[in-house]
Coordinates of C-alpha atoms in Angstrom, one line a residue:
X14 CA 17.1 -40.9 -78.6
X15 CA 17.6 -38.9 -75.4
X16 CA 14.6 -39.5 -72.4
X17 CA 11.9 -37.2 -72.4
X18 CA 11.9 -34.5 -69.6
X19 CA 8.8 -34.6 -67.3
X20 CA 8.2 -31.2 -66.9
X21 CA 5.7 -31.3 -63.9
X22 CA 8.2 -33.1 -62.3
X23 CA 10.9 -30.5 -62.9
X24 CA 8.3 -27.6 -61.1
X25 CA 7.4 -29.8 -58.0
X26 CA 11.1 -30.4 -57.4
X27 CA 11.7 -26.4 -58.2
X28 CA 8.8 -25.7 -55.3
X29 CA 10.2 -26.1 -52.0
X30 CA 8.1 -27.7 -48.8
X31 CA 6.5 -24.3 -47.1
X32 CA 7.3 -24.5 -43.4
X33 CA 6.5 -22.4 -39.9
X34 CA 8.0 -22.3 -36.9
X35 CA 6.7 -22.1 -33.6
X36 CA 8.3 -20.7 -30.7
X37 CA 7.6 -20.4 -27.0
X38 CA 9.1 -19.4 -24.0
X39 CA 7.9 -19.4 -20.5
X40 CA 9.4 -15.5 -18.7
X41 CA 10.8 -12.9 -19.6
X42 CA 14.1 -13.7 -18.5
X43 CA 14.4 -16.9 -21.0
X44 CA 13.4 -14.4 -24.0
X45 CA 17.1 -13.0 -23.1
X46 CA 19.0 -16.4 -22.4
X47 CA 20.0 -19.2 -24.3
X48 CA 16.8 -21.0 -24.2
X49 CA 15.1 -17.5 -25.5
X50 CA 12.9 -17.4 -28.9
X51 CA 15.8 -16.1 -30.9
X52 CA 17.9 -19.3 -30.1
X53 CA 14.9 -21.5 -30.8
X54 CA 14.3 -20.0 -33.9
X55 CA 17.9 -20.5 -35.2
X56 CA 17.8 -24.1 -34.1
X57 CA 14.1 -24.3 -36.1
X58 CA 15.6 -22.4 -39.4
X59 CA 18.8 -25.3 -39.5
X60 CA 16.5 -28.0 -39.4
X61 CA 14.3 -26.5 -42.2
X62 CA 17.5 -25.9 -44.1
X63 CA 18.7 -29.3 -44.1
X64 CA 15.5 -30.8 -45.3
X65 CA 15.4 -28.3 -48.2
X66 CA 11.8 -26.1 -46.4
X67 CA 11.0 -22.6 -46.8
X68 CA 9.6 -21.1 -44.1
X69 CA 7.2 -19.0 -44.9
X70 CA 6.4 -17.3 -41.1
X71 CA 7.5 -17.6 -37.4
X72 CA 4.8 -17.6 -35.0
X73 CA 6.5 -16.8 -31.0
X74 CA 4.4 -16.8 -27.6
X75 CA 5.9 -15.5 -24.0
X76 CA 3.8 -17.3 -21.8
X77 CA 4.1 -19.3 -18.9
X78 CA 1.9 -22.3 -17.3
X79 CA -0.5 -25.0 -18.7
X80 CA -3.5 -23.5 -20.1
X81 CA -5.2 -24.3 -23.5
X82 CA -2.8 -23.2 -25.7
X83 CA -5.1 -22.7 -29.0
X84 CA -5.9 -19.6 -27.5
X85 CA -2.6 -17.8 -26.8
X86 CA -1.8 -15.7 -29.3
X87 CA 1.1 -16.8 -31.0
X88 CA -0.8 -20.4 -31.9
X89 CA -4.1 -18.4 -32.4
X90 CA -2.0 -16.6 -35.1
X91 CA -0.6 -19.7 -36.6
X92 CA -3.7 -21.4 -36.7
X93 CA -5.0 -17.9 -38.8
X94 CA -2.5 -18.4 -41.1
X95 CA -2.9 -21.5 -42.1
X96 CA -6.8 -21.3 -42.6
X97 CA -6.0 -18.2 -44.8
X98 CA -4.2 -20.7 -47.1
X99 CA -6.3 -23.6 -47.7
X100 CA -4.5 -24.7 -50.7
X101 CA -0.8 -25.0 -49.0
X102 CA 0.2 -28.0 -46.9
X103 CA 2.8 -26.2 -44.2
X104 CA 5.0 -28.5 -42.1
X105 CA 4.9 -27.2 -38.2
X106 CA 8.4 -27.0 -36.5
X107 CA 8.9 -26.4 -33.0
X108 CA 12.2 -27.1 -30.8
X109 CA 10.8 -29.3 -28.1
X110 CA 7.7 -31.4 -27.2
X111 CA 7.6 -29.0 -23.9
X112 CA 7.1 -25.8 -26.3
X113 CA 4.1 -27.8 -28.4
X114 CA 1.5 -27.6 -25.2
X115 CA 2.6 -29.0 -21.7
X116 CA -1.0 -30.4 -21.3
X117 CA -1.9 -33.4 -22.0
X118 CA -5.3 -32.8 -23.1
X119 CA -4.1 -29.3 -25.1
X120 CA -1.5 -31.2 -26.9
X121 CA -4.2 -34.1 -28.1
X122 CA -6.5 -31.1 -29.4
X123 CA -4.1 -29.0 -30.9
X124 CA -2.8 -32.2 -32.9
X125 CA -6.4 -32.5 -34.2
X126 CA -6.3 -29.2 -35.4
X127 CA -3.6 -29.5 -37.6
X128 CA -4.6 -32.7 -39.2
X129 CA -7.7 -31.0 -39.5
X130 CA -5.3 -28.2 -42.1
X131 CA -3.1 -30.9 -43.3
X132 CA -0.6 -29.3 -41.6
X133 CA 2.4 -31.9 -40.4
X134 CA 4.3 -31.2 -37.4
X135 CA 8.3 -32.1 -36.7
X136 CA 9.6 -31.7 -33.7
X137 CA 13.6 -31.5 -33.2
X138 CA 14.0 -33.5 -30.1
X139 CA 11.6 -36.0 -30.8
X140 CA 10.3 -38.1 -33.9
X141 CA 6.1 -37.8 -34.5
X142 CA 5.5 -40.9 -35.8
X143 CA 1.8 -41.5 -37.4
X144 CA 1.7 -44.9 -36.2
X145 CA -0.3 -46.0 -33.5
X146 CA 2.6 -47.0 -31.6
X147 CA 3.9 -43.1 -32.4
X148 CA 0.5 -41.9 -31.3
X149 CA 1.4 -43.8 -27.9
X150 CA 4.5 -42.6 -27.2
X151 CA 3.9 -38.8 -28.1
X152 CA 0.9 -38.9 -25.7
X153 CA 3.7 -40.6 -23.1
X154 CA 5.4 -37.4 -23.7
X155 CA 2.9 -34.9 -23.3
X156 CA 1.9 -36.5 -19.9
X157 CA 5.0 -36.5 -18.7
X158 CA 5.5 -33.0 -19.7
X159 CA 2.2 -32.2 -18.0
X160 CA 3.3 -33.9 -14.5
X161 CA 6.6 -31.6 -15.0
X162 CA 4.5 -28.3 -15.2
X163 CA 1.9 -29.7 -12.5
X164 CA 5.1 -31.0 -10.3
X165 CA 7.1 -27.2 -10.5
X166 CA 4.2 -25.6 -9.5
X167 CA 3.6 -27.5 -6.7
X168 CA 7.5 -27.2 -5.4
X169 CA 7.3 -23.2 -5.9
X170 CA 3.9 -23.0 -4.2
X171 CA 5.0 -25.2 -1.3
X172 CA 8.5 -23.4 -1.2
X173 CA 6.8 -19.9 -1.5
X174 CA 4.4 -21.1 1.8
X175 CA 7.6 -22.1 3.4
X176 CA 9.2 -18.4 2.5
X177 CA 5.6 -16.7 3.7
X178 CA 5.4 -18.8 7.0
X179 CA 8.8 -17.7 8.3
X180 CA 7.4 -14.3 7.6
X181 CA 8.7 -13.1 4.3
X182 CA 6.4 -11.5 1.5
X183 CA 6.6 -13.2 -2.2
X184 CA 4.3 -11.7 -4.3
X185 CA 5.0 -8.2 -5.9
X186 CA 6.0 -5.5 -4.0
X187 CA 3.1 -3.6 -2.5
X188 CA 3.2 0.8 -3.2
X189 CA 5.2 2.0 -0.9
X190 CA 8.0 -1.1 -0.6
X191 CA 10.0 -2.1 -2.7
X192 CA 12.5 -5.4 -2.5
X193 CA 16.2 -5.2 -1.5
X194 CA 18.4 -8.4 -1.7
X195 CA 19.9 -9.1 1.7
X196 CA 22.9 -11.5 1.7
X197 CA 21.6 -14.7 4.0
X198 CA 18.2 -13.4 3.6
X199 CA 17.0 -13.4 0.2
X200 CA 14.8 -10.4 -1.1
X201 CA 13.3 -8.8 1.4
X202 CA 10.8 -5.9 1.9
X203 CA 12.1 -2.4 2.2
X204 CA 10.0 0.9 2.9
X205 CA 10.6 3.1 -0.5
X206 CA 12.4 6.4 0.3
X207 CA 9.6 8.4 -1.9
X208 CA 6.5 6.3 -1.5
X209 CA 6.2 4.7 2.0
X210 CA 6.0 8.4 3.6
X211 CA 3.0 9.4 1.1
X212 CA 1.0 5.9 2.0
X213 CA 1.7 6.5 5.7
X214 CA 0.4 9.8 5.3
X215 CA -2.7 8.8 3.1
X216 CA -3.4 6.3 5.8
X217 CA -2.6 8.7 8.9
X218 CA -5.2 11.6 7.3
X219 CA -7.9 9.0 6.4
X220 CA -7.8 7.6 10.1
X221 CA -7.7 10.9 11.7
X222 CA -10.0 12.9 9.3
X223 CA -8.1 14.9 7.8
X224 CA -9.3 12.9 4.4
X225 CA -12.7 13.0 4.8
X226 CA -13.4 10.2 2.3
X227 CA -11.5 7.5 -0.2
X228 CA -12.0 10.5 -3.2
X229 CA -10.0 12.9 -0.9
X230 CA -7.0 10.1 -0.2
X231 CA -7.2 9.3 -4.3
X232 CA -6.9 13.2 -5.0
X233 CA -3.8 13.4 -2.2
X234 CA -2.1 10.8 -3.8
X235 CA -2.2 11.7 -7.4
X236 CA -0.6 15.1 -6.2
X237 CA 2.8 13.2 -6.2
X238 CA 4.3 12.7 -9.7
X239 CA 6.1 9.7 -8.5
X240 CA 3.2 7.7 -7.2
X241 CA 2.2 4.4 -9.6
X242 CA -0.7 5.3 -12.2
X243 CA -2.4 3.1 -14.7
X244 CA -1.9 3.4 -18.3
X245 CA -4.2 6.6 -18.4
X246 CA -2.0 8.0 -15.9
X247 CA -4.6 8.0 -13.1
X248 CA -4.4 6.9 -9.9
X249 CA -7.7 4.6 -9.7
X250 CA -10.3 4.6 -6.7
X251 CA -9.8 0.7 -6.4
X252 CA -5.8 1.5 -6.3
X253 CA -6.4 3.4 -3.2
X254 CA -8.8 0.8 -1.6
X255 CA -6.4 -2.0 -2.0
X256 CA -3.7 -0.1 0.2
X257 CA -6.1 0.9 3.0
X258 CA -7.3 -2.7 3.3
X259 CA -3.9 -4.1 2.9
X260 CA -2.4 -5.4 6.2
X261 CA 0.9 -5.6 4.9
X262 CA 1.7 -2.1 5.5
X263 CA 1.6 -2.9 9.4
X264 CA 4.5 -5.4 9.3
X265 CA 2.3 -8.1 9.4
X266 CA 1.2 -11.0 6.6
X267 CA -2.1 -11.9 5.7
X268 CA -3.2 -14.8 3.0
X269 CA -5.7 -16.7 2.5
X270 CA -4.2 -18.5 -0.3
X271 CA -1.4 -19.6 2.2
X272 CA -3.6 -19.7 4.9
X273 CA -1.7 -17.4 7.1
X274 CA -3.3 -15.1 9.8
X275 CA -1.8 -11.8 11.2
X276 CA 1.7 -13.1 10.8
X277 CA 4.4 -10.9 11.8
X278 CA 6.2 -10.5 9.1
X279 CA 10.8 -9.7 8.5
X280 CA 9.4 -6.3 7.2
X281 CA 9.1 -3.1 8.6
X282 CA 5.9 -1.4 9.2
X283 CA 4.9 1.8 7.6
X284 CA 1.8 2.6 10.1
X285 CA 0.7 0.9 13.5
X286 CA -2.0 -1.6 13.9
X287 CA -4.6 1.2 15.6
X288 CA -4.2 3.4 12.5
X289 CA -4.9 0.5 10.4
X290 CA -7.7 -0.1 12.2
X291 CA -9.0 3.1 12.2
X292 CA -9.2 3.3 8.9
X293 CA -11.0 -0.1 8.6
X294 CA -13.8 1.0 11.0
X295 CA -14.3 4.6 9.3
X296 CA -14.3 2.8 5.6
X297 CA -16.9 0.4 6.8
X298 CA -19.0 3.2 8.9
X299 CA -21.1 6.0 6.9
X300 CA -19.5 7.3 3.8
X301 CA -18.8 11.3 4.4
X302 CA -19.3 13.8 1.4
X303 CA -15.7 15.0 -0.1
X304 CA -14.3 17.9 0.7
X305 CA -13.6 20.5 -2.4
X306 CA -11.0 19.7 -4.2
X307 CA -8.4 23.0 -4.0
X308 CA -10.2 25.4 -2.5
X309 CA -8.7 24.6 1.4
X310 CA -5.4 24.9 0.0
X311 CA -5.8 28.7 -0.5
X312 CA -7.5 29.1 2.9
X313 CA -5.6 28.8 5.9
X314 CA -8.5 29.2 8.2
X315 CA -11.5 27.4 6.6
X316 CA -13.4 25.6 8.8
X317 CA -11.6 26.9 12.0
X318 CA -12.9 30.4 12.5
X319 CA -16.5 31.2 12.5
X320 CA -19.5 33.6 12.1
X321 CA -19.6 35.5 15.3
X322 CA -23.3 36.3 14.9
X323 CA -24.3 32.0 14.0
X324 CA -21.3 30.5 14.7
X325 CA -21.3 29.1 11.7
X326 CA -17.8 28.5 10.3
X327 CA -17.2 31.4 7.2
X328 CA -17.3 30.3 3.8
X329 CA -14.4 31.3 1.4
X330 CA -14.4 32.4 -2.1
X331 CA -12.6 34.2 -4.9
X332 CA -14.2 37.8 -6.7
X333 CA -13.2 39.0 -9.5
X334 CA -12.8 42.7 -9.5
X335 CA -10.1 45.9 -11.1
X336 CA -8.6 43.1 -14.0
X337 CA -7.6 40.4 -10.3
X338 CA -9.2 38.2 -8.4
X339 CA -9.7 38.6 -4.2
X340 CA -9.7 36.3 -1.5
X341 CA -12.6 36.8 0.6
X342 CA -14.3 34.5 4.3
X343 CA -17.8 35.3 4.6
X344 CA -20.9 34.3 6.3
X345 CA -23.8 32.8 4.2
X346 CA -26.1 31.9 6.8
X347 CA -29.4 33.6 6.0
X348 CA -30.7 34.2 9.1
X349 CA -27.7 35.8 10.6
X350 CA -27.1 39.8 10.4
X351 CA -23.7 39.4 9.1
X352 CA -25.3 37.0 6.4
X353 CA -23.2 37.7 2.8
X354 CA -20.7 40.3 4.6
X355 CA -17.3 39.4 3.6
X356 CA -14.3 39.7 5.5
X357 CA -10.7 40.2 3.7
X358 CA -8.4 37.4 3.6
X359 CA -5.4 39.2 4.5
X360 CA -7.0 41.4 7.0
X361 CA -8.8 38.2 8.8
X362 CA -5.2 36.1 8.7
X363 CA -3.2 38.8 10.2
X364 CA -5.4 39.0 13.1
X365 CA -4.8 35.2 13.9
X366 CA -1.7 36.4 13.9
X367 CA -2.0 39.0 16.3
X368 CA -3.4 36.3 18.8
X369 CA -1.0 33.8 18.0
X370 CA 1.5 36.1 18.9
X371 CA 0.2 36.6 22.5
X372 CA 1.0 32.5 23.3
X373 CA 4.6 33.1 23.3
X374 CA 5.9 32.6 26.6
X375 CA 8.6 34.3 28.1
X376 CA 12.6 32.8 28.4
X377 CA 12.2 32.2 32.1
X378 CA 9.0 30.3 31.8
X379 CA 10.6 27.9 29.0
X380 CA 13.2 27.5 31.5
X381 CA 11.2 26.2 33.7
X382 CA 8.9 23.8 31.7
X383 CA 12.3 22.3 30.4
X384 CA 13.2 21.4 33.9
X385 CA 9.3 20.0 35.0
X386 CA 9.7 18.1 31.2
X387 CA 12.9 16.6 32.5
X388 CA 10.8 15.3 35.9
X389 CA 8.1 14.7 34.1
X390 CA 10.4 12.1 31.2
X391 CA 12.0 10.3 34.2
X392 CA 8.7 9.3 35.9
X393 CA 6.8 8.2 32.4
X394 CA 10.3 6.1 31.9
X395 CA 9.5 4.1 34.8
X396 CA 5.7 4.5 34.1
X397 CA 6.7 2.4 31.0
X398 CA 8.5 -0.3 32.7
X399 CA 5.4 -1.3 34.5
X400 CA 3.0 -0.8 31.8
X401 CA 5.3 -3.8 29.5
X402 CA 4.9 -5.8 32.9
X403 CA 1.5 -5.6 33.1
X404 CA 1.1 -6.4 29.5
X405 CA 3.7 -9.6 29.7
X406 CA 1.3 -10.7 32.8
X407 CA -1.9 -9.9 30.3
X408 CA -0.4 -11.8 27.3
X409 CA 0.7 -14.9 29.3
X410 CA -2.9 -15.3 30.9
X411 CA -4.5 -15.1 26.9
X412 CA -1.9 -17.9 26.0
X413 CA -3.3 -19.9 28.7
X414 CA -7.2 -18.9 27.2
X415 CA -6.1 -20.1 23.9
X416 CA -4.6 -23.1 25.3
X417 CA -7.7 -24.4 26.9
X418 CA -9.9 -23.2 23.9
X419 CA -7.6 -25.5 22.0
X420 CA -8.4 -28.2 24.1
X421 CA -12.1 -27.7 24.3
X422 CA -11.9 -27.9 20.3
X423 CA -10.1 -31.2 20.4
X424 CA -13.0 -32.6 23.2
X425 CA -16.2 -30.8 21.1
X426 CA -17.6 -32.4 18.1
X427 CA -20.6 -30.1 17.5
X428 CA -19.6 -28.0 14.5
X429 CA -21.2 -24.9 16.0
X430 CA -19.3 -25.0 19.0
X431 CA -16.0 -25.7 17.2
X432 CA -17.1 -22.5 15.4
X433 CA -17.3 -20.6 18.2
X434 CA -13.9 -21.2 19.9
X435 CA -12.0 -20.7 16.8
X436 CA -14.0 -17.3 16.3
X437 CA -12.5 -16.6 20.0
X438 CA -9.1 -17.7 19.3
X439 CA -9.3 -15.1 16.4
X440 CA -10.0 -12.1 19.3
X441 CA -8.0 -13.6 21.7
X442 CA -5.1 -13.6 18.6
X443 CA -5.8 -9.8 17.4
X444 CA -5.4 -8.6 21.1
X445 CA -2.2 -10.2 21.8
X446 CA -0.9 -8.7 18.4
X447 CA -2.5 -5.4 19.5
X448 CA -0.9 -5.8 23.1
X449 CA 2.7 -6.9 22.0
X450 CA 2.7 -4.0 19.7
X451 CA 1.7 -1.6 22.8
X452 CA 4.3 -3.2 24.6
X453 CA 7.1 -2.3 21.4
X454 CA 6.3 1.2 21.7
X455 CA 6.5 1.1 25.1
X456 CA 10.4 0.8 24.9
X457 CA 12.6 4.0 26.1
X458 CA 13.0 5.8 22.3
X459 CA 16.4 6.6 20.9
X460 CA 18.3 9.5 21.3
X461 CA 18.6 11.9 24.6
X462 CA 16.0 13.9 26.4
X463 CA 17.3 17.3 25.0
X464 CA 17.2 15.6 21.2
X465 CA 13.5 14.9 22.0
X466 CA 12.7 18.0 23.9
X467 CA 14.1 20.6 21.5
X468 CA 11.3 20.7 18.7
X469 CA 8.5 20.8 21.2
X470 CA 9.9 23.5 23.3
X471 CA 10.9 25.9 19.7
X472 CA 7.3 25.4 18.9
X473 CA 6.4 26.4 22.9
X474 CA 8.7 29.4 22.7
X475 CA 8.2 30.9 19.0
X476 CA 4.5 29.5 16.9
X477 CA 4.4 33.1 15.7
X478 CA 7.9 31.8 13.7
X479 CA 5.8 29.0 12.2
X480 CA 2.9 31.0 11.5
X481 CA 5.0 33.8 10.3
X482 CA 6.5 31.3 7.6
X483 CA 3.5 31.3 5.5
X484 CA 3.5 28.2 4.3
X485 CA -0.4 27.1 4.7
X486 CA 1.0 23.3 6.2
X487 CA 3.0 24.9 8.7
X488 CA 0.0 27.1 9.9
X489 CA -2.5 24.5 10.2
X490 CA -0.2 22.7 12.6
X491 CA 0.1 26.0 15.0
X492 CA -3.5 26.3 14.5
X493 CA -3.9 22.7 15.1
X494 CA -1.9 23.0 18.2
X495 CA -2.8 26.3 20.3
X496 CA -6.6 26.1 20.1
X497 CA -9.3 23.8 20.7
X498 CA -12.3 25.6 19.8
X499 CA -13.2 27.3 16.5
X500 CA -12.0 31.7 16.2
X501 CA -14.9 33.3 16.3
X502 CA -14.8 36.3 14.2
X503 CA -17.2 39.6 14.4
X504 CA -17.1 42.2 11.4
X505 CA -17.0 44.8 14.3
X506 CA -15.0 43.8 17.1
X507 CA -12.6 41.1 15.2
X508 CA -11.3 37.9 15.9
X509 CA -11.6 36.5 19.5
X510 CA -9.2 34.9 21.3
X511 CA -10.5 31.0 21.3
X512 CA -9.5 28.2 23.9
X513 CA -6.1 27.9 24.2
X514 CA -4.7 24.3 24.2
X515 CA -3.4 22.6 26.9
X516 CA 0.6 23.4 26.8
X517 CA 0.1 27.1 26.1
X518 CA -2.5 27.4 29.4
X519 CA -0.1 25.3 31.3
X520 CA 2.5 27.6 30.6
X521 CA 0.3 30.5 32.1
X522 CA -0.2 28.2 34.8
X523 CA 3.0 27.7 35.4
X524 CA 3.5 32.1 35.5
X525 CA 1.1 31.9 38.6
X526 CA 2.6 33.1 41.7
X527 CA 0.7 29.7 43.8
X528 CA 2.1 27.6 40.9
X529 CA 6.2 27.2 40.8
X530 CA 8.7 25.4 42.2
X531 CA 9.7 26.4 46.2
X532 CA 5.9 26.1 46.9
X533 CA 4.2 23.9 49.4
X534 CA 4.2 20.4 48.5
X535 CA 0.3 20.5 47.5
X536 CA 1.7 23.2 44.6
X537 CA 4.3 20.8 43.4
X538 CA 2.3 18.1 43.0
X539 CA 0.6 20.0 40.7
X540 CA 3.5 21.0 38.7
X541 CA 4.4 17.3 38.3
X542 CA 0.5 17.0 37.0
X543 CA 0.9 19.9 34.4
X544 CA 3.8 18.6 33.3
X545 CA 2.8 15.2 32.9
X546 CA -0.1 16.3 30.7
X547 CA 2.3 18.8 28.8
X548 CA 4.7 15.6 27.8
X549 CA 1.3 13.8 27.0
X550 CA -0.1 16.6 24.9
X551 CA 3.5 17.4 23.1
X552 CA 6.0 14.3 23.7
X553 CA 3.5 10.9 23.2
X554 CA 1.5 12.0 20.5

């Protein structure tokens, strides 16, 4: 008589052990490299295979460091799934005790939590063993793996002070640089051909005034498609903050986390130290209203002429009017008799015109200037040599300051005190980085004296050409550079003829009779004084 078949033992040999696999990698770069989640997986899937499980889910994480790893979301998704099945006991598979948790503390709890589900765990590269010997040796493991983790960080940290102190940036690349591998070198900081112009710009108009405020400089900014956004595409007030606070951006390093001061760095500056601080001072002095947002853009002259009768620079607006709009300057002070009388855009601008016409200066006076420019180059040349020697003398007597501050700190024990020479050291530091800078941009510039020469003097001999161009940039600078007072406008009379800068009424100067070369020595002298301040005006700013 043939055995009788056990049937429940027929349908638990039919049901296959439910498995999951967990797998985690560290970077990016190892999701796409042999040690990535796809090639843990595979190695995961043959093990199951040969013991006859069927995995029911696979459960990655991309994450790098210690941390508690019941809350990252690959395990926190696990751990879901396996409370949604109460019933099931799942075996755990992961490739390596380093994948598991590389804490030693993490590991201990998140072996609790699956005993806690009945969930058993196998790892490929090492046996789990629920003995109290296993128990001993698996918490070996996760230690060991723990002093790895703590270990590597350590050596990059200490490596990536090492790369910081001998002046290179590690950390992302700040708006504005980007990194460029240099053979001997390693990556180094590069000004970005788009974006280091449009910081350097941002910070130049903040420190000269141009942006009136921090909303102004966001607004300028997100004008330029190119320029980094968040994932609303918006350019963020605290975006613009961190770049005008950065110190990076004037080749130097600064980190607190390193514990590096003002270091200069193997990068090259996109603005100077005095614009930098500029722009520190005006952020922490009184906050200034913004300016409105387009309107200046479609008004050459707002805010440089004014009301005749108040001297209160015009207003500008828009009417509507005959199915078109019209551009219109008017006064709206109250109290004046021209008060709401509005002047045509295109009439007002064209009489600008007709005075900026009047500065241009005839071919023999541009002549001359370009010879007094030439006297005038030679003499600052050697004007510059003693200004770095004076500096050199000034930043050998503040290493000899900081040398005996030093000492003083080694003699003092009072805390205060101690205090208070490391506070001057930090002055004394800050000028000599101020001073050595002075003293780079005292050094002869590239190029020849007709190279220089030849933008200034086609903007001496032709700002009509510029104004003439229309483009509203191009007229602010001639605007910007041939007056120095307001255009006063009357609805009667028209526009007056304002104070003319300093190269255009040296020019005149220069037409005088008493003033020109062949005159008495007392008249030459003051040649070489015009033209020194012409070169100042034009050439050094």
């Amino acid at each position: 008589m043939p055995t009788p078949t056990n049937t429940s033992n027929i349908g638990q040999a039919l049901s296959s052990q439910k498995a999951v696999i967990y797998c985690r990698v560290s970077s990016k770069s190892q999701e796409q490299e042999g040690h990535g989640l796809e090639s843990q997986e595979t190695r995961c899937r043959q093990h199951a295979s040969a013991k006859g499980y069927d995995v029911a889910a696979v459960f990655p994480d991309t994450i790098s460091g210690g941390g508690d790893f019941m809350k990252r979301p690959g395990m926190v998704a696990l751990l879901s799934f396996l409370d949604a099945q109460p019933d099931e006991q799942f075996v755990v598979i992961f490739d390596d005790l380093k994948r598991f948790a590389r804490d030693t503390r993490f590991h201990l709890d998140l072996r609790d939590a699956f005993r806690l589900r009945q969930a058993s765990i196998e790892c490929l590269n090492f046996k789990l063993e629920e003995t109290p010997e296993g128990e001993f040796i698996e918490t070996i493991m996760a230690a060991q793996g723990a002093l790895e983790r703590k270990q590597n960080g350590r050596q990059v940290a200490q490596k990536m002070k090492a790369r910081m102190e001998n002046g290179y940036w590690v950390h992302n690349a700040p708006v504005g640089y980007v990194y460029e591998e240099i053979k001997g070198r390693g990556k180094v900081l590069k000004p970005h051909p788009v974006l280091a112009p449009i910081v350097q710009e941002a910070f130049e108009g903040f420190a000269t005034g141009r942006f009136q405020s921090q909303a102004e400089v966001r607004r300028f900014l997100d004008m330029f498609p190119d320029f980094p956004r968040n994932k609303k595409r918006e350019v963020t007030q605290q975006r613009v903050s961190e770049i005008l606070t950065n110190p990076i951006y004037t080749g130097y390093i600064v980190s607190e986390t390193y514990e590096i001061d003002w270091l200069k760095g193997q990068h090259d500056a996109i603005i100077d130290l005095d614009t930098f601080e500029t722009v520190q001072n005006r952020r922490n002095g009184i906050a200034r209203a913004p300016k409105r947002k387009n309107i200046g853009d479609e008004f050459v002259l707002r805010g440089i002429v004014s009301c005749a009768g108040c001297d209160v620079p015009l207003r500008s607006s828009f009417s509507s009017g005959n199915g078109g709009q019209y551009a219109y300057y008017l006064c709206q002070t109250k109290t004046c008799s021209h008060y709401g009388k509005s002047i045509r855009r295109e009439k007002l601008e064209t009489e600008v015109g007709d005075i900026i016409k009047t500065l241009e200066p005839t071919p023999r006076l541009i002549k001359l200037a370009t010879a007094m420019f030439k006297t005038a180059w030679n003499q600052r040349a050697e004007q510059a040599k003693d200004v770095m020697q004076s500096a050199k003398s000034q930043l050998i007597a503040i290493d000899r300051q900081i040398d005996r501050l030093l000492t003083r700190i080694l003699d003092a024990s009072n805390e205060t005190v101690i205090k208070s020479y490391e506070d001057k050291i930090t002055q004394l530091e800050k000028q000599k980085r101020l001073m050595a800078e002075n003293i780079t941009n005292q050094v002869e510039p590239k190029g020849t004296f007709e190279e220089k020469l030849e933008p200034v003097l086609q903007f001496l001999a032709n700002p009509w050409k510029l104004w003439d161009s229309g483009h509203i940039n191009l007229r602010r600078t001639v605007l910007k550079l041939a007056f120095t007072t307001r255009i006063q406008y009357d609805r009667n009379q028209g526009a007056r003829t304002p104070a003319i800068a300093l190269p255009f009424n040296m020019l005149r100067g220069i037409s005088d009779p008493e003033v020109r070369f062949g005159a008495p020595t007392r008249t030459r002298t003051a040649d070489l004084l015009i033209t020194n301040q012409l070169l100042y005006q034009l050439s050094y700013r």
